[in-house]
PDB file of C-alpha atoms in Angstrom:
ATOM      1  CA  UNK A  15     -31.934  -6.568  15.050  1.00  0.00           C
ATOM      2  CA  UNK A  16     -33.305  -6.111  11.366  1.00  0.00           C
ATOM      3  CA  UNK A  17     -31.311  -5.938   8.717  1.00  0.00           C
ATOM      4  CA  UNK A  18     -32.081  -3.369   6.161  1.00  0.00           C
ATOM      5  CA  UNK A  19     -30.476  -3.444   2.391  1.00  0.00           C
ATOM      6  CA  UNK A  20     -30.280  -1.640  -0.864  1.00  0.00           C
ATOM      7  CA  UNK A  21     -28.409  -1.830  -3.888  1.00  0.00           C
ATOM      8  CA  UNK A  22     -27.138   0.783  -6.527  1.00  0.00           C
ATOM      9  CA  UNK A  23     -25.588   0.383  -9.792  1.00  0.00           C
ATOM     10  CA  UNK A  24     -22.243   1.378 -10.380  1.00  0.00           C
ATOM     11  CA  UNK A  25     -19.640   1.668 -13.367  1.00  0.00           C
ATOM     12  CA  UNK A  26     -18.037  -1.156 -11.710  1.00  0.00           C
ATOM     13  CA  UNK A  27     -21.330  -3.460 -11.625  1.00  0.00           C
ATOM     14  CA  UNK A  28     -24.084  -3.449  -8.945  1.00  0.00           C
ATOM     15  CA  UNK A  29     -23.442  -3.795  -5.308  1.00  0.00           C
ATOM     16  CA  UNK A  30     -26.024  -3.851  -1.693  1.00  0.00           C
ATOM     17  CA  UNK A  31     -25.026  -2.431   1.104  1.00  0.00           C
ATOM     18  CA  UNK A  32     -26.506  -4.317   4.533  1.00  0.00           C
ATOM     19  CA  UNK A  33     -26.975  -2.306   7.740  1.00  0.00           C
ATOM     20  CA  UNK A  34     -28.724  -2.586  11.296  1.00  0.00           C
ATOM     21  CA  UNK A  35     -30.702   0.385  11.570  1.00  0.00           C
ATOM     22  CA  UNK A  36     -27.056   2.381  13.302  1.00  0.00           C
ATOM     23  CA  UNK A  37     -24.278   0.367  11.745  1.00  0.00           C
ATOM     24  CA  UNK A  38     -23.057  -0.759   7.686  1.00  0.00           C
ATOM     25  CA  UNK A  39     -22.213  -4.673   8.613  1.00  0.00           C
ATOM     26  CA  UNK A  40     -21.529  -5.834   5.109  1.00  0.00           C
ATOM     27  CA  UNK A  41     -20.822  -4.660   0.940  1.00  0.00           C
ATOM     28  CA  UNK A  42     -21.826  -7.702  -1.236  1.00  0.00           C
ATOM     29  CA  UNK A  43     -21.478  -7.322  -5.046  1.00  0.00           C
ATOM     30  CA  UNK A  44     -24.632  -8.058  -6.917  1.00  0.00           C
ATOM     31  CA  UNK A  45     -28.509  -7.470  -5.952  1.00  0.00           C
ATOM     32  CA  UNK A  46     -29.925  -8.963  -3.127  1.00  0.00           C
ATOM     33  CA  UNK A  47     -32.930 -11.039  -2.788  1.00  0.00           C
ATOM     34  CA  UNK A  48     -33.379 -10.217   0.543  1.00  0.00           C
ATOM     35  CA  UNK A  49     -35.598  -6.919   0.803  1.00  0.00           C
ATOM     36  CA  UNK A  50     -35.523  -4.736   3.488  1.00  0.00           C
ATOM     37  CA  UNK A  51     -37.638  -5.336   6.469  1.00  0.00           C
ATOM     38  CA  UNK A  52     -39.525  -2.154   5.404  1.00  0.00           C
ATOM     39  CA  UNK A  53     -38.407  -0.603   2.461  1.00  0.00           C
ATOM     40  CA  UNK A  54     -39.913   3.082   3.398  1.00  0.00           C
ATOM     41  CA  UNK A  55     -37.661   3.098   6.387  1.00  0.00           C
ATOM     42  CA  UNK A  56     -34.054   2.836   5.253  1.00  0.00           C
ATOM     43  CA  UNK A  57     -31.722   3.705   7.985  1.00  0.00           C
ATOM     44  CA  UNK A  58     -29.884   6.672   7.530  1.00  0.00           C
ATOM     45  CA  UNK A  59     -26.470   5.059   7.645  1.00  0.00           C
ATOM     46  CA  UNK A  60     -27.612   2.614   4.346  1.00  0.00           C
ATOM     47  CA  UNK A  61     -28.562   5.944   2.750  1.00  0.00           C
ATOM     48  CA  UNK A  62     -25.341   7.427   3.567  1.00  0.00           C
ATOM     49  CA  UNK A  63     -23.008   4.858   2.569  1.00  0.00           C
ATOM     50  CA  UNK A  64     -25.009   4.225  -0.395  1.00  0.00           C
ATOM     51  CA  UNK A  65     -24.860   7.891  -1.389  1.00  0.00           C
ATOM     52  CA  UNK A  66     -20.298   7.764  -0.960  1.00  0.00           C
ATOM     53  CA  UNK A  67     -20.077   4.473  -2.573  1.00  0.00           C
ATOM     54  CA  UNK A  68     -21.866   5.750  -5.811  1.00  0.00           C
ATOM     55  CA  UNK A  69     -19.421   9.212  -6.131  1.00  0.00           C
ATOM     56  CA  UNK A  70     -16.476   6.520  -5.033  1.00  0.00           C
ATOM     57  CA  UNK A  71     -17.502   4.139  -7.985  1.00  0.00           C
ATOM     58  CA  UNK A  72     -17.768   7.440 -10.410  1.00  0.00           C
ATOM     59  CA  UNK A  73     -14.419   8.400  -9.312  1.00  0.00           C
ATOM     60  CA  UNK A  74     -14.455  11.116  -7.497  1.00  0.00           C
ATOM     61  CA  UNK A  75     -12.880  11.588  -3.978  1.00  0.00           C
ATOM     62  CA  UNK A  76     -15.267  10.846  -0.755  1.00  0.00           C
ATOM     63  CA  UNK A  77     -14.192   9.824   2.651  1.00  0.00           C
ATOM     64  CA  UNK A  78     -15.532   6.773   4.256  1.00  0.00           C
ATOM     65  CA  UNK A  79     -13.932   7.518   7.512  1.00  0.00           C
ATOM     66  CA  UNK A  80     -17.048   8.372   9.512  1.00  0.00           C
ATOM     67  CA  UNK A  81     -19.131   6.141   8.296  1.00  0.00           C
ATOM     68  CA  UNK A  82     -20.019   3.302  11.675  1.00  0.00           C
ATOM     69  CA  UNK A  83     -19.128   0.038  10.505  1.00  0.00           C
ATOM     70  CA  UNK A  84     -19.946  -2.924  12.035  1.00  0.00           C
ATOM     71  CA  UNK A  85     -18.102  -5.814  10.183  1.00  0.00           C
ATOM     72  CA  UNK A  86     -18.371  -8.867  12.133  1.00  0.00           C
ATOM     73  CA  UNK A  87     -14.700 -10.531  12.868  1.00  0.00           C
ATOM     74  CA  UNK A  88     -12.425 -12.078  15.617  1.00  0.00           C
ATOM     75  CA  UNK A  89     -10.402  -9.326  17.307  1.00  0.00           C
ATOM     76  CA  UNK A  90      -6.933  -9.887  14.820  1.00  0.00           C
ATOM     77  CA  UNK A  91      -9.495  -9.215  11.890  1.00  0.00           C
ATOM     78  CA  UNK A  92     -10.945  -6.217  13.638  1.00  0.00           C
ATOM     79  CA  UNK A  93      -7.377  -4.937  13.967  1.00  0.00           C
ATOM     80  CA  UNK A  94      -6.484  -5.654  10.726  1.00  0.00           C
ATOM     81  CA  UNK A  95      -9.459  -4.001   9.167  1.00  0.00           C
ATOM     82  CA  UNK A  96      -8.419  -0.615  11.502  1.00  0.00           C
ATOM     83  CA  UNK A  97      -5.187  -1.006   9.681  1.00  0.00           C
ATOM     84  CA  UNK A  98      -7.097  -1.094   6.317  1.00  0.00           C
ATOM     85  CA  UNK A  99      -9.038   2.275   7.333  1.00  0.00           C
ATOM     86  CA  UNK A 100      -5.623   3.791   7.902  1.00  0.00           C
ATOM     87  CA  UNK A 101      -4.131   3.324   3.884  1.00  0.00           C
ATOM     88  CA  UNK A 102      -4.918   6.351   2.022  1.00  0.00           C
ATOM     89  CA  UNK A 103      -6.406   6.592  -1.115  1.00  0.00           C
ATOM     90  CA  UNK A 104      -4.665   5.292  -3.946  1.00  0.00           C
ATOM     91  CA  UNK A 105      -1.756   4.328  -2.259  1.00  0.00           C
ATOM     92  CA  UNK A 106      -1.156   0.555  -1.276  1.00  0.00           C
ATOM     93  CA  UNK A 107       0.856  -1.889   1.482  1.00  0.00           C
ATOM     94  CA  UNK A 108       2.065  -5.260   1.438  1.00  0.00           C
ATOM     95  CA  UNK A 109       0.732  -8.078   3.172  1.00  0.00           C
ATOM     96  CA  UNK A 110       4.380  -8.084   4.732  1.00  0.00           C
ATOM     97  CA  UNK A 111       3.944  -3.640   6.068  1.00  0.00           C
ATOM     98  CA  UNK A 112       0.598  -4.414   7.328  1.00  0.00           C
ATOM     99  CA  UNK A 113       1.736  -7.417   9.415  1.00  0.00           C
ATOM    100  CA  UNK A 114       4.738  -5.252  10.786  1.00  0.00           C
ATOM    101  CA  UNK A 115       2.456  -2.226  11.517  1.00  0.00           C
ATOM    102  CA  UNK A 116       0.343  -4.738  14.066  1.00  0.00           C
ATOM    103  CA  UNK A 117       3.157  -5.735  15.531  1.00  0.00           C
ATOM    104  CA  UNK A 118       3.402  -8.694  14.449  1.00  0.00           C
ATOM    105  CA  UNK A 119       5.969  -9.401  11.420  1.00  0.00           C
ATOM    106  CA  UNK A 120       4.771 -12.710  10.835  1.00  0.00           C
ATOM    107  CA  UNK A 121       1.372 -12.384  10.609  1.00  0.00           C
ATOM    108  CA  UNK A 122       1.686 -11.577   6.769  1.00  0.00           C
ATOM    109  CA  UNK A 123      -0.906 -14.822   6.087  1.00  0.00           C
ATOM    110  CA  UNK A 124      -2.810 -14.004   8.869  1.00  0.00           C
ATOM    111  CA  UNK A 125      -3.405 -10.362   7.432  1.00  0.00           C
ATOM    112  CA  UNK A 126      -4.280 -12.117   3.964  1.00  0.00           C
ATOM    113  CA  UNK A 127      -6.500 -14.600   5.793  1.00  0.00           C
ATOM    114  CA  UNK A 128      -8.289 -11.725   7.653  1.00  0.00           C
ATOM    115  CA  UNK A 129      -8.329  -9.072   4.230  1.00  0.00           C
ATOM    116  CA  UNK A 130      -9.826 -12.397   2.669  1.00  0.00           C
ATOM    117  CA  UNK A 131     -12.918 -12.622   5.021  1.00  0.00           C
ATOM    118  CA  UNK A 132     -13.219  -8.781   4.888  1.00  0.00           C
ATOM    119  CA  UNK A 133     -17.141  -8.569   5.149  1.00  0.00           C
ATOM    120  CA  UNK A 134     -17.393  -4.629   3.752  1.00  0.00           C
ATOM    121  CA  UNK A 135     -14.814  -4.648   1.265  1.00  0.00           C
ATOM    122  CA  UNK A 136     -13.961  -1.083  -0.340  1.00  0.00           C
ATOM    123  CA  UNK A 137     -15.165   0.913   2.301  1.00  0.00           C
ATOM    124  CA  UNK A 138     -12.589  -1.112   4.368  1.00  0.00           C
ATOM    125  CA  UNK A 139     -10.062  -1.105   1.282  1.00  0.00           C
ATOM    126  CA  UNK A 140      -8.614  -4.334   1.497  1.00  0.00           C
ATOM    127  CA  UNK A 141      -8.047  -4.013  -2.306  1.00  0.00           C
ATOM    128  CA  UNK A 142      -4.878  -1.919  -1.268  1.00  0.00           C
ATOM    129  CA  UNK A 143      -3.395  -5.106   0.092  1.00  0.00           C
ATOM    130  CA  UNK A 144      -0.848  -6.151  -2.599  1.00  0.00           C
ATOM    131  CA  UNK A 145       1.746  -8.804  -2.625  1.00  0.00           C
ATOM    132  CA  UNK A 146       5.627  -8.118  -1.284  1.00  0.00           C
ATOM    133  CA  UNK A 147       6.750  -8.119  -4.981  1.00  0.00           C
ATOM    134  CA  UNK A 148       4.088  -5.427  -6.396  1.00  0.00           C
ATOM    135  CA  UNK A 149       2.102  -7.785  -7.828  1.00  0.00           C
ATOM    136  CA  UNK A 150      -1.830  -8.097  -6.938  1.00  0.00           C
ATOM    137  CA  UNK A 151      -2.544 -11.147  -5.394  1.00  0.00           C
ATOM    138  CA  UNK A 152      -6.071 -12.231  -2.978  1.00  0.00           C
ATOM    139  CA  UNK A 153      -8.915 -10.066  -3.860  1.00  0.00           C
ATOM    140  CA  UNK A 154     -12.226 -11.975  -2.974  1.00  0.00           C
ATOM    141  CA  UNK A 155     -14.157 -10.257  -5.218  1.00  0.00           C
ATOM    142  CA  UNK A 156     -11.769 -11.156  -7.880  1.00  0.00           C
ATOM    143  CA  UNK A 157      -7.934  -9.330  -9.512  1.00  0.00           C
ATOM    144  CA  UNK A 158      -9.537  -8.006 -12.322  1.00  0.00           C
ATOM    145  CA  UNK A 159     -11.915  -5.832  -9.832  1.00  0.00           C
ATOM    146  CA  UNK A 160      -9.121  -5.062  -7.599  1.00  0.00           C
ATOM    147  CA  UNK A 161      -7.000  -3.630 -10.091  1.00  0.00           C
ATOM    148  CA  UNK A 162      -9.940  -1.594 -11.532  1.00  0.00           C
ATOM    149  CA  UNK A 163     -10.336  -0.113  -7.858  1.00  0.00           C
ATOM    150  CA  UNK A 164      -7.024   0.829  -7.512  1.00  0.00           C
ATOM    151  CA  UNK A 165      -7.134   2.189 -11.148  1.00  0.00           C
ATOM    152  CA  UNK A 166     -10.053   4.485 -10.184  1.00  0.00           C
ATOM    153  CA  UNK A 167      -8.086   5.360  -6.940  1.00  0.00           C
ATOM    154  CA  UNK A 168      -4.828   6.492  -8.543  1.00  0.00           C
ATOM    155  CA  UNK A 169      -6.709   8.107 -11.949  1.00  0.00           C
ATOM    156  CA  UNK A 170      -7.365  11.750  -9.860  1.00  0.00           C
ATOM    157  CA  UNK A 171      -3.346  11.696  -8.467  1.00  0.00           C
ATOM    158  CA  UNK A 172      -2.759  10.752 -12.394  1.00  0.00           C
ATOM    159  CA  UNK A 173      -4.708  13.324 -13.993  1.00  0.00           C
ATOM    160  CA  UNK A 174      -3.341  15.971 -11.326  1.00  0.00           C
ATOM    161  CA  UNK A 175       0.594  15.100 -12.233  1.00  0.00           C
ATOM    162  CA  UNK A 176      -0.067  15.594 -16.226  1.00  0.00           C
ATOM    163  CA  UNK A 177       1.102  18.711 -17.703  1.00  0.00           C
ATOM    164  CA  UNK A 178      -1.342  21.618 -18.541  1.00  0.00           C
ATOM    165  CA  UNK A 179      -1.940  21.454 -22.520  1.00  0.00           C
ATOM    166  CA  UNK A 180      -1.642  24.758 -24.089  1.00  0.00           C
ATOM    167  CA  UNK A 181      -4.530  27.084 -24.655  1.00  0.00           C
TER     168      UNK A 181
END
């Protein structure tokens, strides 16, 4: 099955989106040098995703939640990247919570291992994964990214809780 790609530019740096012509299979920062089988042809899923992932990078509120992804995993990573789907918007869990929710309380390595190899990260927001003490700890892509992610997340909640200035 081809793989199509394309990349947009973002606040937060340039990223390309992969996709079979049905499913999103992987978010890689950076341009590709892969082109598309046929650029004219994009599937509408790359289009889509692209389109979220640019108002997501602005800032703004969009919902990933319908989007078919297709990350490629064992079955634990597939359940732990459900769980990841599941963590609203600028809110996070611990390695520790996400472990517990799967029913497994000692998995909490296991769910770092699998957020680690997290082949569509953001739209599967592993980046809400922090460690049991607060702190942010195993972001692939890098803390100083993660952080900026969860920054953008939690500025619209921010802005919302400030007090009206007067007129």
């Amino acid at each position: 099955m081809p793989i199509h790609t394309l990349s947009i530019d973002s606040p937060l740096g340039t990223w390309t989106l992969h996709a079979t012509p049905t499913h999103l299979t992987r978010l890689t920062p950076g341009h590709t040098n892969k082109p598309s089988p046929d650029r004219g042809a994009a599937p509408a899923v790359l289009n889509d995703a692209a389109e979220r992932l640019a108002v997501y990078l602005a800032g703004q509120p969009v919902s990933f939640d319908d989007l078919p992804l297709a990350p490629a995993g064992t079955p634990f990573q597939q359940r732990v990247w459900a769980a990841l789907r599941q963590i609203p918007r600028g809110q996070t869990r611990t390695y520790g919570r996400l472990a517990r929710e799967l029913g497994q309380p000692t998995a909490a390595r296991a769910v770092g291992a699998a957020n680690a190899r997290n082949p569509i990260p953001v739209l599967i927001p592993c980046h809400r994964v922090i460690a049991a003490t607060g702190k942010l700890q195993g972001f692939a892509l890098g803390l100083d990214l993660k952080q900026k992610l969860l920054d953008l997340e939690q500025a619209p909640a921010r802005a919302r809780q400030s007090p009206l200035l007067p007129v």
